[in-house]
mmCIF file of C-alpha atoms and ligand atoms in Angstrom:
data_model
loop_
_atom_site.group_PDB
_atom_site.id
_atom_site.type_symbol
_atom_site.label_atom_id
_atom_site.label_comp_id
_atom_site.label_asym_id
_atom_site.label_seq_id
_atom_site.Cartn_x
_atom_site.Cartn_y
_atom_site.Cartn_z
ATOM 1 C CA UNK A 1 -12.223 17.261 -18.309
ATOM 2 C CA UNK A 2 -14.965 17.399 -20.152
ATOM 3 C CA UNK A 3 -15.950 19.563 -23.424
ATOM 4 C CA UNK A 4 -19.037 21.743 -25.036
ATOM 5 C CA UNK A 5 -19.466 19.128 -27.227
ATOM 6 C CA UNK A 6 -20.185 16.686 -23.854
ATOM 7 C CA UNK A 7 -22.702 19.481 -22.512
ATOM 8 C CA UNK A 8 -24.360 19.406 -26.224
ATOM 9 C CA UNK A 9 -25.371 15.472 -26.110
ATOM 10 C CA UNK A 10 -26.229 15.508 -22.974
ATOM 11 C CA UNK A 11 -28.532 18.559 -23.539
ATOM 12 C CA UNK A 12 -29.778 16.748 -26.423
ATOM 13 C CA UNK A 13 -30.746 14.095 -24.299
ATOM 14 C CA UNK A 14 -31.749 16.275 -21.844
ATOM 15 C CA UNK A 15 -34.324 17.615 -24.179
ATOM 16 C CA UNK A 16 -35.398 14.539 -25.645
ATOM 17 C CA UNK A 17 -37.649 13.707 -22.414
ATOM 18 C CA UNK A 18 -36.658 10.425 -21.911
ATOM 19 C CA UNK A 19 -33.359 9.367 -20.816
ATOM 20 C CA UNK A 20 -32.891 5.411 -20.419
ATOM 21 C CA UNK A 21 -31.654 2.703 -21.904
ATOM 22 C CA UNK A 22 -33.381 2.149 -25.001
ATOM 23 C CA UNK A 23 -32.508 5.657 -25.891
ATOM 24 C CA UNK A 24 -31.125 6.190 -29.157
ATOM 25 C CA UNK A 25 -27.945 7.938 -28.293
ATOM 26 C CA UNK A 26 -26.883 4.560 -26.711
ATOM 27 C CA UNK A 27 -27.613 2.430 -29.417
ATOM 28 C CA UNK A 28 -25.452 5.295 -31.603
ATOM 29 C CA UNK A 29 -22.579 5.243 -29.268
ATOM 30 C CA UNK A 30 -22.681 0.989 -29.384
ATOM 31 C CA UNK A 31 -22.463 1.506 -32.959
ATOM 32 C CA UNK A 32 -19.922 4.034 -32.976
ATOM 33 C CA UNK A 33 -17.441 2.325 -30.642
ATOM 34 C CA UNK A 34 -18.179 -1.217 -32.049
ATOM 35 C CA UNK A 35 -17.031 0.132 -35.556
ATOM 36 C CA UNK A 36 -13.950 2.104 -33.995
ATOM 37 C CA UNK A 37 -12.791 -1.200 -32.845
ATOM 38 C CA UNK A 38 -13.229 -2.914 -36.103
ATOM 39 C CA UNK A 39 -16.178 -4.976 -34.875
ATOM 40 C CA UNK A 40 -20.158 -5.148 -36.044
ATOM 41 C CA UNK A 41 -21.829 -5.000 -32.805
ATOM 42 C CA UNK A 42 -21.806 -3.397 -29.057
ATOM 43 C CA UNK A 43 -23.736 -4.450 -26.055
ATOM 44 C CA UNK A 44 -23.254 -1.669 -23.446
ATOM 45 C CA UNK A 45 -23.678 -2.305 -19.747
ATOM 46 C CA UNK A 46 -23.652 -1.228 -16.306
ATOM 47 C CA UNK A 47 -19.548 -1.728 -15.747
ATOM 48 C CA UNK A 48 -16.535 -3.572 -17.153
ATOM 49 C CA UNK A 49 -17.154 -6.305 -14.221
ATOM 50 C CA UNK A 50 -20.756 -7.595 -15.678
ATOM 51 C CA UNK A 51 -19.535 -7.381 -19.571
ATOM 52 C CA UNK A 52 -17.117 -10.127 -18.675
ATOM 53 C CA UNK A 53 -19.423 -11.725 -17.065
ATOM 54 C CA UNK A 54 -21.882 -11.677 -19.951
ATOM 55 C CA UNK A 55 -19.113 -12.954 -22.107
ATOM 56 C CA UNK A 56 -18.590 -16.083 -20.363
ATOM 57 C CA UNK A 57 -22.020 -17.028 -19.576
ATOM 58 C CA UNK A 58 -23.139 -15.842 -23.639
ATOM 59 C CA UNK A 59 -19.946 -17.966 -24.529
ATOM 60 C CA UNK A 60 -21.488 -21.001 -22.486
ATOM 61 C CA UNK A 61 -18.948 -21.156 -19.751
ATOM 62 C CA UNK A 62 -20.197 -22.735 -16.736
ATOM 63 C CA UNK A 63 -19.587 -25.019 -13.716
ATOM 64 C CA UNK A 64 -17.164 -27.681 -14.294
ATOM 65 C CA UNK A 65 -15.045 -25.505 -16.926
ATOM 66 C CA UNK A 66 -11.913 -23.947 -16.610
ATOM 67 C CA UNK A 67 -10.812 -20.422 -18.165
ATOM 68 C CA UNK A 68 -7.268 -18.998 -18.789
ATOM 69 C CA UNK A 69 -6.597 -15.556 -16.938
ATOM 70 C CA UNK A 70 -3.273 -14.424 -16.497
ATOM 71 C CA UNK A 71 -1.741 -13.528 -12.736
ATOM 72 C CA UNK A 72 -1.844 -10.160 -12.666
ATOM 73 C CA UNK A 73 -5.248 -8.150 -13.105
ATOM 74 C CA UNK A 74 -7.910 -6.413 -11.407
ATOM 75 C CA UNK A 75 -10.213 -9.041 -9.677
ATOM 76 C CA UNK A 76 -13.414 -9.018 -12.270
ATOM 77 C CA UNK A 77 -10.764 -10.660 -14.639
ATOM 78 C CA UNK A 78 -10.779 -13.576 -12.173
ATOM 79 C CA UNK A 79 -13.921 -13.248 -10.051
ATOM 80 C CA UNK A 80 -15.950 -13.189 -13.198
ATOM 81 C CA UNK A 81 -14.830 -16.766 -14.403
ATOM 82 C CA UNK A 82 -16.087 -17.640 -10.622
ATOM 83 C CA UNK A 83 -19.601 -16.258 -10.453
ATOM 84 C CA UNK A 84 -20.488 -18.457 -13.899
ATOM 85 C CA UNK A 85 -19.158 -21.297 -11.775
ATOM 86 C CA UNK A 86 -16.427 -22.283 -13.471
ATOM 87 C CA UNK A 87 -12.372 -21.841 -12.339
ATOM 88 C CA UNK A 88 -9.914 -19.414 -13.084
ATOM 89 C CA UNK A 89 -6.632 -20.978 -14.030
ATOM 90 C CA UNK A 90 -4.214 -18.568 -13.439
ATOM 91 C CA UNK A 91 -0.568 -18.428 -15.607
ATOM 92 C CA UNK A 92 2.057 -16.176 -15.532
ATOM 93 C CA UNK A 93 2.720 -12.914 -17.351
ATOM 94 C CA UNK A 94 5.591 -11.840 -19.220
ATOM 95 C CA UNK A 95 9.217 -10.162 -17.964
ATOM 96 C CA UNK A 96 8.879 -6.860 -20.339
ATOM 97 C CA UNK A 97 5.231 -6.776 -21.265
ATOM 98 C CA UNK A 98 2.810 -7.675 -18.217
ATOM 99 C CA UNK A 99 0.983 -9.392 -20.520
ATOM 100 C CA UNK A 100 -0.210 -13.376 -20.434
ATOM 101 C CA UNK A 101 2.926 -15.483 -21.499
ATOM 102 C CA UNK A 102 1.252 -17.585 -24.659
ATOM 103 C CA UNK A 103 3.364 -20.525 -23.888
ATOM 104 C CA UNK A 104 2.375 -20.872 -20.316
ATOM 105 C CA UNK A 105 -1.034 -20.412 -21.175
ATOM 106 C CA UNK A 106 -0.462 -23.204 -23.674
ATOM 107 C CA UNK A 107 1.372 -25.316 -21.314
ATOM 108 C CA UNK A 108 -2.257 -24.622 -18.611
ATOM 109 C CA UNK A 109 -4.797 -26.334 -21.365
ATOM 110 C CA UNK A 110 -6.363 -28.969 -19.874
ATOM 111 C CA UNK A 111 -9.710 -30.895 -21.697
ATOM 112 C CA UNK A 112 -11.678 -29.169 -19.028
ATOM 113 C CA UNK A 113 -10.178 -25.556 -20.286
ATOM 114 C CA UNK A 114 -13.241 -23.890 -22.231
ATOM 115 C CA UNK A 115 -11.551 -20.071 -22.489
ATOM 116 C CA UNK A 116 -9.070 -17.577 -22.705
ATOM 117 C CA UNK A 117 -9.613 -14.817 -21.091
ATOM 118 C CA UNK A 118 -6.554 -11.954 -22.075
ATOM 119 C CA UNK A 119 -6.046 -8.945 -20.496
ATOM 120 C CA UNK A 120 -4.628 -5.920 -22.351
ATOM 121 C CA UNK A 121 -2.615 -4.811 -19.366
ATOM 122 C CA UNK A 122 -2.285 -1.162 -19.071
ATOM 123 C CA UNK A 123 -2.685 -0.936 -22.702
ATOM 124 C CA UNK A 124 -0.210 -2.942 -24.785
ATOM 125 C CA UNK A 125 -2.330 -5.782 -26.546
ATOM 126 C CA UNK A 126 -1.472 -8.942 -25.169
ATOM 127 C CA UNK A 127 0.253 -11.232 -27.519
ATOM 128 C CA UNK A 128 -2.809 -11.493 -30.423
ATOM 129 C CA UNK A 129 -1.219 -13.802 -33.027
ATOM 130 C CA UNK A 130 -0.487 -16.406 -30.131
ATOM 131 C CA UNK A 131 -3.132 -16.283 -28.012
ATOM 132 C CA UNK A 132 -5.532 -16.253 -30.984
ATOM 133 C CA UNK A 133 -3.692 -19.401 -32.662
ATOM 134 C CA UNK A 134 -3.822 -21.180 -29.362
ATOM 135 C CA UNK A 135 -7.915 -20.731 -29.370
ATOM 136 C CA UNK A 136 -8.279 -21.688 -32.353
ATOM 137 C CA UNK A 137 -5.929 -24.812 -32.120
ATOM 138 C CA UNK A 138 -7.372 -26.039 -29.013
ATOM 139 C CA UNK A 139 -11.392 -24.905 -29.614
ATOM 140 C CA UNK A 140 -11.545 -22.142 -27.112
ATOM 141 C CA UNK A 141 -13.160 -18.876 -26.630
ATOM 142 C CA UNK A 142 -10.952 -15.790 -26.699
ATOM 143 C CA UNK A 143 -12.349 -12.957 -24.916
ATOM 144 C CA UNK A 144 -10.486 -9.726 -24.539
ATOM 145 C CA UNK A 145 -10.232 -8.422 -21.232
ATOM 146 C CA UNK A 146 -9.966 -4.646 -22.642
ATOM 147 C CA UNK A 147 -10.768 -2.909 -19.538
ATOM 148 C CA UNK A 148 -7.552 -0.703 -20.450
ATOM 149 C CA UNK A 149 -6.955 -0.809 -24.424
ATOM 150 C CA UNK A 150 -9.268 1.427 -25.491
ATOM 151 C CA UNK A 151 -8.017 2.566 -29.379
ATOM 152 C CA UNK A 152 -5.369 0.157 -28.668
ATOM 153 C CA UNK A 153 -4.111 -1.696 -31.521
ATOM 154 C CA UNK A 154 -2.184 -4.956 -32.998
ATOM 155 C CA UNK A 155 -0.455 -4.298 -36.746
ATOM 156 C CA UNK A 156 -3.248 -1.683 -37.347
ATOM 157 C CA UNK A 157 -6.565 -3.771 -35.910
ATOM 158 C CA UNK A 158 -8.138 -2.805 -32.461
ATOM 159 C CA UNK A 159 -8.685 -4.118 -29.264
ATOM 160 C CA UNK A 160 -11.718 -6.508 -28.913
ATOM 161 C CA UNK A 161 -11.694 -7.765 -32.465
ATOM 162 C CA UNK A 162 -9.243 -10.888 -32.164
ATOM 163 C CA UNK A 163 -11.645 -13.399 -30.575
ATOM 164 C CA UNK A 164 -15.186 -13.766 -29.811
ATOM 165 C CA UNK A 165 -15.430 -10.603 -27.520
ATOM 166 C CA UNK A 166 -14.034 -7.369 -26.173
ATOM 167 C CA UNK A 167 -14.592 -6.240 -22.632
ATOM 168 C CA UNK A 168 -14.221 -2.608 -21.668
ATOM 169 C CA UNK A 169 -14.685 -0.941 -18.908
ATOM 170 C CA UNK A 170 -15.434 2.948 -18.510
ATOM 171 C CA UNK A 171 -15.118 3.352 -14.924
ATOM 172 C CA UNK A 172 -13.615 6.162 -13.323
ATOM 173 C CA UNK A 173 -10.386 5.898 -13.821
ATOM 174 C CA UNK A 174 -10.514 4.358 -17.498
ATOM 175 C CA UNK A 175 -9.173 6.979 -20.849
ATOM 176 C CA UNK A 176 -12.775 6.998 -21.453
ATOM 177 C CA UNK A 177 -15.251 7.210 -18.635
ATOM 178 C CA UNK A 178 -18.864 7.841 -17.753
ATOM 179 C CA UNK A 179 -17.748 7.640 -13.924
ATOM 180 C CA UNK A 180 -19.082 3.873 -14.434
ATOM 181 C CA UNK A 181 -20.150 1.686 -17.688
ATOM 182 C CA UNK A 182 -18.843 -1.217 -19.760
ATOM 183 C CA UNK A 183 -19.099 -2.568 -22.804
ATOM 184 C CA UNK A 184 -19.022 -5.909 -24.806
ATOM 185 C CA UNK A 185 -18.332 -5.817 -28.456
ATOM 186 C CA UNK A 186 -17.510 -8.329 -30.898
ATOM 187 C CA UNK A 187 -18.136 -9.799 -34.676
ATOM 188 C CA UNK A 188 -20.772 -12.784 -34.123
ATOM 189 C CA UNK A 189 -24.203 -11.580 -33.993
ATOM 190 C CA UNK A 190 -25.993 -14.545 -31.754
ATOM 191 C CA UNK A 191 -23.373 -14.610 -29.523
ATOM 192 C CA UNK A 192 -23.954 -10.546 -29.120
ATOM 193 C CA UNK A 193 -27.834 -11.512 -28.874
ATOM 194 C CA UNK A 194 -27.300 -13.367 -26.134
ATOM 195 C CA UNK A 195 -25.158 -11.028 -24.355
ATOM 196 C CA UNK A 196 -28.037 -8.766 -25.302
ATOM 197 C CA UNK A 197 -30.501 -10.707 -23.574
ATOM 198 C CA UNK A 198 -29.004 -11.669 -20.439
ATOM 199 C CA UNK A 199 -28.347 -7.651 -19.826
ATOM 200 C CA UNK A 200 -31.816 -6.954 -20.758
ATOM 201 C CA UNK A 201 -34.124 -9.377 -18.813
ATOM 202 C CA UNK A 202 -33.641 -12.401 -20.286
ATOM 203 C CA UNK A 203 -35.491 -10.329 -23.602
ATOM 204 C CA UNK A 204 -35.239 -11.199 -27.138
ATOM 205 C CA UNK A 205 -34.752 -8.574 -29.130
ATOM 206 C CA UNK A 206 -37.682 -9.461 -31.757
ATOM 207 C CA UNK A 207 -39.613 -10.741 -28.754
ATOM 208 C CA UNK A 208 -42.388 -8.543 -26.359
ATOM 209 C CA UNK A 209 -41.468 -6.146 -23.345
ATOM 210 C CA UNK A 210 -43.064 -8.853 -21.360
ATOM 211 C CA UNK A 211 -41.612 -11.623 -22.823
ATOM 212 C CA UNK A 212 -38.527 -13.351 -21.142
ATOM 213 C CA UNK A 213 -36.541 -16.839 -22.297
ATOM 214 C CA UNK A 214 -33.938 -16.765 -19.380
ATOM 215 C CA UNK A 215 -32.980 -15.394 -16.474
ATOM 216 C CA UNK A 216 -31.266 -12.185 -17.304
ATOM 217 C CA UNK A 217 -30.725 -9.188 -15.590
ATOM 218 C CA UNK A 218 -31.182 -5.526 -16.205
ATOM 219 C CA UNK A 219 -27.687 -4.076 -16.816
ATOM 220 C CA UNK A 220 -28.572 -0.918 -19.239
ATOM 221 C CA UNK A 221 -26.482 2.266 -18.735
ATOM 222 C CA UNK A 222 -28.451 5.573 -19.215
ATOM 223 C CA UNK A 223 -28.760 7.565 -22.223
ATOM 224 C CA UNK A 224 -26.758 10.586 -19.609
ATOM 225 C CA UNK A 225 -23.387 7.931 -20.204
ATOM 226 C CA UNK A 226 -23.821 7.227 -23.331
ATOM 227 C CA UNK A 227 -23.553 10.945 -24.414
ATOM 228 C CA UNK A 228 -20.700 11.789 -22.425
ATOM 229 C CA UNK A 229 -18.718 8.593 -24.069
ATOM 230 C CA UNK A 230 -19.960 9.764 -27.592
ATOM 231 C CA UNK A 231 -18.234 12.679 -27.329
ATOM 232 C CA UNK A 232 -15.155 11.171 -25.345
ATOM 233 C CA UNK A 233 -14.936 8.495 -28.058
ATOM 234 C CA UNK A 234 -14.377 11.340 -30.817
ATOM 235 C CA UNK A 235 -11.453 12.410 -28.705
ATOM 236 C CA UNK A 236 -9.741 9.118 -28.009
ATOM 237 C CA UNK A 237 -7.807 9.418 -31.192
ATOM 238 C CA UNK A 238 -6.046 12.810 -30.348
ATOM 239 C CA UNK A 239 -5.663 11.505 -26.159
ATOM 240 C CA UNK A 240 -3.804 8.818 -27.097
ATOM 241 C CA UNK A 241 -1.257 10.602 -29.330
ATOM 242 C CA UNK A 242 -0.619 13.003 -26.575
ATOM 243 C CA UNK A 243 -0.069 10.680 -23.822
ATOM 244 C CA UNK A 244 2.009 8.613 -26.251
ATOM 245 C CA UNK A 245 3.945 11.872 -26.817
ATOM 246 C CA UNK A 246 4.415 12.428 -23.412
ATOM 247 C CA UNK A 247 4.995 9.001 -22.384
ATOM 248 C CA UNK A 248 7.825 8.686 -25.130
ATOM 249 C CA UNK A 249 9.636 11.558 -23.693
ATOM 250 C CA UNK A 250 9.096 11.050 -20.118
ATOM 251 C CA UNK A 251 11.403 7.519 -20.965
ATOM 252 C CA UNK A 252 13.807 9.049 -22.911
ATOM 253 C CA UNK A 253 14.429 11.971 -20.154
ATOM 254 C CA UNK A 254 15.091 8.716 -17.858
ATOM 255 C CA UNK A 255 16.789 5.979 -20.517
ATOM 256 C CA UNK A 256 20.175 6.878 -18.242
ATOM 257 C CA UNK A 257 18.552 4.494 -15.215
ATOM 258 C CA UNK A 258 19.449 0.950 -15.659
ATOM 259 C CA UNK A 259 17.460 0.858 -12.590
ATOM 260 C CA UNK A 260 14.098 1.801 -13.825
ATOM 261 C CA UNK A 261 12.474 -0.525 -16.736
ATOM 262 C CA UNK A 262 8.911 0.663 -18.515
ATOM 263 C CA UNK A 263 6.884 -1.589 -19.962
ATOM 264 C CA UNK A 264 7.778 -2.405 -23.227
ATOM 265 C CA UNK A 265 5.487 -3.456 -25.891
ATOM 266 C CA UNK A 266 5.746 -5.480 -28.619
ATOM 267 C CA UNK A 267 6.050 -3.821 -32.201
ATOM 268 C CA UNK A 268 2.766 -5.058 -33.386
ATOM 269 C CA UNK A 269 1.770 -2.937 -30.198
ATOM 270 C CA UNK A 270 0.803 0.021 -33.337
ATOM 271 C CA UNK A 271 -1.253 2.355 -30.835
ATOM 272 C CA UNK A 272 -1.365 2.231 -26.710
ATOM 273 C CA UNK A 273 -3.624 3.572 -25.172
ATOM 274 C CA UNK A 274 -1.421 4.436 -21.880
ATOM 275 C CA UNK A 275 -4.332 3.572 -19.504
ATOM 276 C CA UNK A 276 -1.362 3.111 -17.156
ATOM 277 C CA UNK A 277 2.718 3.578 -17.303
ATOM 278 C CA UNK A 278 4.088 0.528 -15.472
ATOM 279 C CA UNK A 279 7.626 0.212 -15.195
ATOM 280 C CA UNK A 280 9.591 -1.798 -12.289
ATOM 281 C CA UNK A 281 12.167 -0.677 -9.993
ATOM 282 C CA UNK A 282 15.372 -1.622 -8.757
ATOM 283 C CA UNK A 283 16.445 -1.302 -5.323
ATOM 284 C CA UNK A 284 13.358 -0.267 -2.697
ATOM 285 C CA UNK A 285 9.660 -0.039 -4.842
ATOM 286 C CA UNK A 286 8.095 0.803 -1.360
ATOM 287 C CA UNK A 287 10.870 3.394 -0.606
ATOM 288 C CA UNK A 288 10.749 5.048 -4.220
ATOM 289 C CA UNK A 289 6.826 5.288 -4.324
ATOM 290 C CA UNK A 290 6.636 7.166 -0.791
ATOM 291 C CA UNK A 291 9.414 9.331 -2.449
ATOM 292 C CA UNK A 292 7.665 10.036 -5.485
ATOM 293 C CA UNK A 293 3.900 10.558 -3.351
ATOM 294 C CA UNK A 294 6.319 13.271 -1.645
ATOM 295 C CA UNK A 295 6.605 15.194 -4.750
ATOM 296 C CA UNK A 296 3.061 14.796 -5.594
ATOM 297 C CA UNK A 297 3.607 12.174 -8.249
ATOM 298 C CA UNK A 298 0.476 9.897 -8.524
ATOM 299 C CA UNK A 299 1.822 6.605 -8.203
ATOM 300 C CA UNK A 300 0.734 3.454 -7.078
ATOM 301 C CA UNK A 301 2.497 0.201 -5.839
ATOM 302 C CA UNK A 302 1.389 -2.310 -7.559
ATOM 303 C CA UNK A 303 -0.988 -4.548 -6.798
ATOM 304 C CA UNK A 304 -0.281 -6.215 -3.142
ATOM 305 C CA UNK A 305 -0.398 -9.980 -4.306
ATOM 306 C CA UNK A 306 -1.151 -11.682 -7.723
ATOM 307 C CA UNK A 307 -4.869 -12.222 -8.095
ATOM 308 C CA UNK A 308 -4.218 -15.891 -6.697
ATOM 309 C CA UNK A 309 -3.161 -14.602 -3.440
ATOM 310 C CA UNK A 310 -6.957 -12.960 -2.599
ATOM 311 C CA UNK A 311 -8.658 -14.409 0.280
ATOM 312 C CA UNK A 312 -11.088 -15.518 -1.969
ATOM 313 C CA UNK A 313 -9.261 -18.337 -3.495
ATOM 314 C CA UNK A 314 -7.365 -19.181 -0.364
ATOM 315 C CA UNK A 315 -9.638 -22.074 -0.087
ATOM 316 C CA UNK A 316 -9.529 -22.957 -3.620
ATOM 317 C CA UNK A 317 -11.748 -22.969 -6.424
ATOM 318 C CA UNK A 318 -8.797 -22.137 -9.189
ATOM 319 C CA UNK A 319 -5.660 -23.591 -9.793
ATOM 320 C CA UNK A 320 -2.785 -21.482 -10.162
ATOM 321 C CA UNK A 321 0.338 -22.629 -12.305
ATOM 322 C CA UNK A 322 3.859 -21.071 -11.700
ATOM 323 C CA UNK A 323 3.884 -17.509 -11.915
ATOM 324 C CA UNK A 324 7.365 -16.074 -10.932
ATOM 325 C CA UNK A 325 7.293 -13.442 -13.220
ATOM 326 C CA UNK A 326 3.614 -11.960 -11.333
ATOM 327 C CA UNK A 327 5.398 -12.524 -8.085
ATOM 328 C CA UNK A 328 8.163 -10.547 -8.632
ATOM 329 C CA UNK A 329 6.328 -7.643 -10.136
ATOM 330 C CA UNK A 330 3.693 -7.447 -6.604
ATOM 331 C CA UNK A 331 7.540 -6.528 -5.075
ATOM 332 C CA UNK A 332 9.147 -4.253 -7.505
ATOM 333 C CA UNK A 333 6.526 -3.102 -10.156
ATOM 334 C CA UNK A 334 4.674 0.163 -10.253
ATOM 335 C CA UNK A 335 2.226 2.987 -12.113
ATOM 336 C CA UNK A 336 1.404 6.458 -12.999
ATOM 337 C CA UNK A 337 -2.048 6.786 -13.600
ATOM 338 C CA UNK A 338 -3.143 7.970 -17.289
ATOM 339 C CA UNK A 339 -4.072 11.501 -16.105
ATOM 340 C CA UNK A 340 -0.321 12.013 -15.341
ATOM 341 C CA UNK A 341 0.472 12.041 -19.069
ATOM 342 C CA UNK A 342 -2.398 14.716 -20.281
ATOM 343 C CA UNK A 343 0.106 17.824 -18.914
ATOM 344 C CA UNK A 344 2.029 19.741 -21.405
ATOM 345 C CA UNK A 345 6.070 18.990 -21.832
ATOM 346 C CA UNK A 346 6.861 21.299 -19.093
ATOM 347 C CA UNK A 347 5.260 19.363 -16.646
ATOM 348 C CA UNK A 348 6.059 15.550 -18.626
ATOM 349 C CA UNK A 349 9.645 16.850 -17.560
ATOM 350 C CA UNK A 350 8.974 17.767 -14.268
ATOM 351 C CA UNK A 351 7.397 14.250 -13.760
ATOM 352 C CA UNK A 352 10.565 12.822 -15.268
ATOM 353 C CA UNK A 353 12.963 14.859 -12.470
ATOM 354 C CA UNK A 354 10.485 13.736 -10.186
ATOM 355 C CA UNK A 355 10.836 10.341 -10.832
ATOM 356 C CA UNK A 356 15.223 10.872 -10.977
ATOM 357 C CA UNK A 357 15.301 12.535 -7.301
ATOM 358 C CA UNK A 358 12.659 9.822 -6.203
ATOM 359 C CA UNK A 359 15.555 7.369 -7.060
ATOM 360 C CA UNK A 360 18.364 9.593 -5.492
ATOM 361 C CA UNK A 361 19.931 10.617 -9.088
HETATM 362 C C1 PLP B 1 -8.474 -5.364 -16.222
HETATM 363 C C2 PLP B 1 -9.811 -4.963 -15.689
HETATM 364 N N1 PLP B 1 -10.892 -5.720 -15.995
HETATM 365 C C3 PLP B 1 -12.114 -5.417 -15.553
HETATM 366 C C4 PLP B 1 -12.338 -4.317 -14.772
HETATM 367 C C5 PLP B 1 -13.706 -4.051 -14.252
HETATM 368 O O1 PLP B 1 -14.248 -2.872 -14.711
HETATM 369 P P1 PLP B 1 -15.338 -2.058 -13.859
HETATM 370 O O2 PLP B 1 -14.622 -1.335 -12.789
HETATM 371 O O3 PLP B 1 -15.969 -1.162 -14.875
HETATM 372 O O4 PLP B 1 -16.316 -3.052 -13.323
HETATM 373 C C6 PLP B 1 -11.268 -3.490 -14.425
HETATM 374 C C7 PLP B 1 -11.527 -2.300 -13.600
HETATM 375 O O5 PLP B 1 -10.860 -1.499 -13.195
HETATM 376 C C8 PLP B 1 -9.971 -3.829 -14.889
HETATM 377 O O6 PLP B 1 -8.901 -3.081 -14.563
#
């Protein structure tokens, strides 16, 4: 929902008389959220889908390359590695935390592999003392997918500030959103310049308004989105204790099912931005999501097939390495949406009986 002190930016930029992208308040709320994530510069965008894709192609990743993705994500994870040409390898994820398994995306390096693309799945940090070791070790990129990990953290340091980049997205659904935007931060400043460039026009930024070096593209989010995810950003902090609140007690009303299973994350997990609650189910997913849709419990089934199983790499173009963790999780793995732990405890414990009589307990 949003606050007076959204209506004040935007009134400010409102007022100001011109409201694009070279507007001030963006370039404040790059700053701002580049800093929050312990990082020296932002590169905003149109969505979370072109930031990745402005990773890999400012990272030099290109036809003939391979990048590590992990089964289970949204497609840009995947289809972004595509449209710069190269091929998603896809590994499996682990049991507990949905995350990339470091040692099968170890076992997946080839000489051909130029990334690692991670994905901070519904909030927990994916494993970032492994997966950074193994880029370093092997002379990869890391880029965060961080679509969902906004204010998320590893021992104290925040999403997008383990490897070259951080992508996130601020799309509808997202814990901060501007109905649509991304963002790309990180701690090298050419690599950000690039980025920079090939969301601008193919621009330098010391260079002319007419003056382009390569084939960019115009990607700029409006000064309107920027002010709305100034004044989310200020919030994050107190957001994320509450749905952590809520999210701890919602498991503990329900720590008597040895059916149901949350997603656990690791202790260096030290803030989560619950973006999502997955858990998996024994017994009938299908059955117990219809049940808990009944009781007007926001739920969704998973995704319908690991991102290896979209028509669009039926015919190739990747190469996928075992994933039977993924491929159980498409059958028994679920979420709640983020919005479902904003509600006071009254309701966090209605959710929780919800959940109980959608399992027959
Ligand atoms: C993991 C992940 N990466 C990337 C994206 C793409 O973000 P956007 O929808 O802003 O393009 C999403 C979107 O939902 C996502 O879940």
């Amino acid at each position: 929902m949003a606050t007076e002190r959204e209506r004040e930016l935007l009134n400010q930029v409102l007022d100001s008389g011109q409201w694009g992208g070279f507007h001030e308040m963006v370039a404040r709320f790059e700053r701002a959220f580049a800093e929050f994530h312990h990082c020296t510069g932002g590169v905003s965008a149109a969505n979370g889908t072109v930031t990745l894709e402005m990773a890999l192609e400012a990272a030099g990743v290109g036809p003939g390359d391979e990048v590590i993705v992990p089964a289970i994500s949204f497609i840009s994870t995947a289809s972004a590695v595509s449209r710069v040409g190269a091929s998603p390898v896809f590994v499996d994820i682990e049991e507990l935390s949905f995350n990339m398994d470091a040692a099968r995306a170890a076992a997946a390096v080839t000489p051909r592999t130029k990334a690692i693309l991670a994905v901070h799945f519904g909030g927990p940090l994916a494993d970032m003392e492994r997966l950074p070791a193994l880029a370093r070790d092997c002379g990869l990129a890391l880029i965060e997918d961080a679509a969902h990990a906004h204010g998320s953290e590893w021992n104290g340091r925040r999403a997008g500030s383990f490897g070259l980049a951080g992508s996130f997205s601020f799309q509808n659904s997202k814990v901060m959103t501007a109905g649509e935007g991304g963002i790309l931060i990180g701690n090298d400043s050419e690599f950000l310049d690039r980025a920079w460039s090939i969301a601008n026009c193919g621009r330098r930024r010391d260079g002319g308004w007419f003056h382009h070096y390569t084939p960019g593209s115009n990607y700029r989010i409006t000064a309107w989105q920027a002010a709305v995810l100034l004044a989310q950003l200020e919030r994050l902090p107190e957001q994320i204790a509450l749905r952590t609140r809520n999210a701890e007690l919602l498991k503990s009303e329900l720590a008597d099912l040895a059916e149901l299973r949350f997603q656990q994350a690791p202790p260096q997990v030290t803030a989560h931005s619950h973006y999502l609650l997955l858990g998996r189910v024994g017994g009938n997913r299908d059955e117990f999501h219809k049940a808990l849709a009944a009781r007007g419990v926001p739920c969704t089934p998973f995704y319908p097939h690991a991102l290896y199983g979209n028509p669009m790499y039926a015919a190739g173009g990747c190469r996928v390495e075992p994933c039977p963790v993924a491929e159980a999780c498409v059958r028994d793995a679920f979420w709640l949406p983020c919005r479902a732990l904003m509600g006071d405890e009254q309701t966090t414990r209605q959710i929780a009986a919800a959940i109980r009589q959608a399992l027959g307990r």
